[in-house]
Amino acid sequence: MSAMKRPAWLTSTAGLATLLIAAGVMHFVTPGFFDEIVPESLPGSQRLWTLVSGAAEIGVGAMVIVPRTRRVGATLAGLLFLAVWPANFKMAFDWSDRSVGERALAYGRLPLQLPLIYLAWNVRRSTRLRPHEPR
């Protein structure tokens, strides 16, 4: 795809920022859902991890909006999508005995992380470097 123009959704700064901020807000609106999927092996309370990850998503989304911080924000977005992947695995495992629809939701979240990471990477790549930034 390097010689061809990428589809807009693959480099959508607004889409990435909106997704991150909306997901982050949901951590504060419905924290119980997110508490349930926080791996118990993490230190501290599940609620703390829910709130920290929600704040991180909002902060990273804001960084993606601002041109000056967009490359760093997109890089952090990709890393954040990678970091929260274990919660999606936990959800799929924990929901293995639920209804077909709930299992489909839980299992569907697993491969969804890959296009999200790809989106973040493409937003990063499509953001111009300032003259003083190293490649």
PDB file of C-alpha atoms in Angstrom, residues 76-128:
ATOM      1  CA  LEU A  76       1.079   5.600  22.544  1.00  0.00           C
ATOM      2  CA  ALA A  77      -2.319   4.592  21.141  1.00  0.00           C
ATOM      3  CA  GLY A  78      -0.792   1.537  19.483  1.00  0.00           C
ATOM      4  CA  LEU A  79       1.001   0.620  22.685  1.00  0.00           C
ATOM      5  CA  LEU A  80      -2.196   1.163  24.687  1.00  0.00           C
ATOM      6  CA  PHE A  81      -4.166  -1.111  22.347  1.00  0.00           C
ATOM      7  CA  LEU A  82      -1.480  -3.730  22.848  1.00  0.00           C
ATOM      8  CA  ALA A  83      -1.443  -3.238  26.642  1.00  0.00           C
ATOM      9  CA  VAL A  84      -5.191  -3.724  27.067  1.00  0.00           C
ATOM     10  CA  TRP A  85      -5.297  -6.856  24.918  1.00  0.00           C
ATOM     11  CA  PRO A  86      -4.927  -9.169  27.967  1.00  0.00           C
ATOM     12  CA  ALA A  87      -8.230  -7.782  29.289  1.00  0.00           C
ATOM     13  CA  ASN A  88      -9.897  -8.877  26.061  1.00  0.00           C
ATOM     14  CA  PHE A  89      -8.461 -12.377  26.447  1.00  0.00           C
ATOM     15  CA  LYS A  90      -9.717 -12.472  30.037  1.00  0.00           C
ATOM     16  CA  MET A  91     -13.154 -11.365  28.889  1.00  0.00           C
ATOM     17  CA  ALA A  92     -13.264 -14.086  26.201  1.00  0.00           C
ATOM     18  CA  PHE A  93     -12.234 -16.714  28.741  1.00  0.00           C
ATOM     19  CA  ASP A  94     -14.641 -15.501  31.439  1.00  0.00           C
ATOM     20  CA  TRP A  95     -17.559 -15.219  29.017  1.00  0.00           C
ATOM     21  CA  SER A  96     -17.094 -18.678  27.467  1.00  0.00           C
ATOM     22  CA  ASP A  97     -20.252 -19.924  29.207  1.00  0.00           C
ATOM     23  CA  ARG A  98     -22.482 -16.964  28.304  1.00  0.00           C
ATOM     24  CA  SER A  99     -25.049 -16.627  25.521  1.00  0.00           C
ATOM     25  CA  VAL A 100     -23.994 -16.888  21.894  1.00  0.00           C
ATOM     26  CA  GLY A 101     -24.326 -13.115  21.450  1.00  0.00           C
ATOM     27  CA  GLU A 102     -22.195 -12.319  24.500  1.00  0.00           C
ATOM     28  CA  ARG A 103     -19.563 -14.851  23.442  1.00  0.00           C
ATOM     29  CA  ALA A 104     -19.512 -13.324  19.951  1.00  0.00           C
ATOM     30  CA  LEU A 105     -18.899  -9.906  21.508  1.00  0.00           C
ATOM     31  CA  ALA A 106     -16.147 -11.217  23.761  1.00  0.00           C
ATOM     32  CA  TYR A 107     -14.419 -13.241  21.037  1.00  0.00           C
ATOM     33  CA  GLY A 108     -14.874 -10.445  18.510  1.00  0.00           C
ATOM     34  CA  ARG A 109     -12.847  -8.065  20.638  1.00  0.00           C
ATOM     35  CA  LEU A 110      -9.738 -10.250  20.319  1.00  0.00           C
ATOM     36  CA  PRO A 111      -8.972  -9.754  16.614  1.00  0.00           C
ATOM     37  CA  LEU A 112     -10.281  -6.165  16.740  1.00  0.00           C
ATOM     38  CA  GLN A 113      -7.080  -5.062  18.474  1.00  0.00           C
ATOM     39  CA  LEU A 114      -5.071  -5.756  15.311  1.00  0.00           C
ATOM     40  CA  PRO A 115      -6.812  -3.189  13.069  1.00  0.00           C
ATOM     41  CA  LEU A 116      -6.754  -0.709  15.954  1.00  0.00           C
ATOM     42  CA  ILE A 117      -2.989  -1.104  16.301  1.00  0.00           C
ATOM     43  CA  TYR A 118      -2.686  -0.807  12.523  1.00  0.00           C
ATOM     44  CA  LEU A 119      -4.804   2.368  12.535  1.00  0.00           C
ATOM     45  CA  ALA A 120      -2.606   3.929  15.225  1.00  0.00           C
ATOM     46  CA  TRP A 121       0.533   2.982  13.289  1.00  0.00           C
ATOM     47  CA  ASN A 122      -0.831   4.503  10.079  1.00  0.00           C
ATOM     48  CA  VAL A 123      -1.853   7.731  11.814  1.00  0.00           C
ATOM     49  CA  ARG A 124       1.685   7.896  13.188  1.00  0.00           C
ATOM     50  CA  ARG A 125       3.211   7.240   9.761  1.00  0.00           C
ATOM     51  CA  SER A 126       0.941   9.747   8.010  1.00  0.00           C
ATOM     52  CA  THR A 127       1.848  12.537  10.413  1.00  0.00           C
ATOM     53  CA  ARG A 128       4.635  14.685   9.051  1.00  0.00           C
TER      54      ARG A 128
END
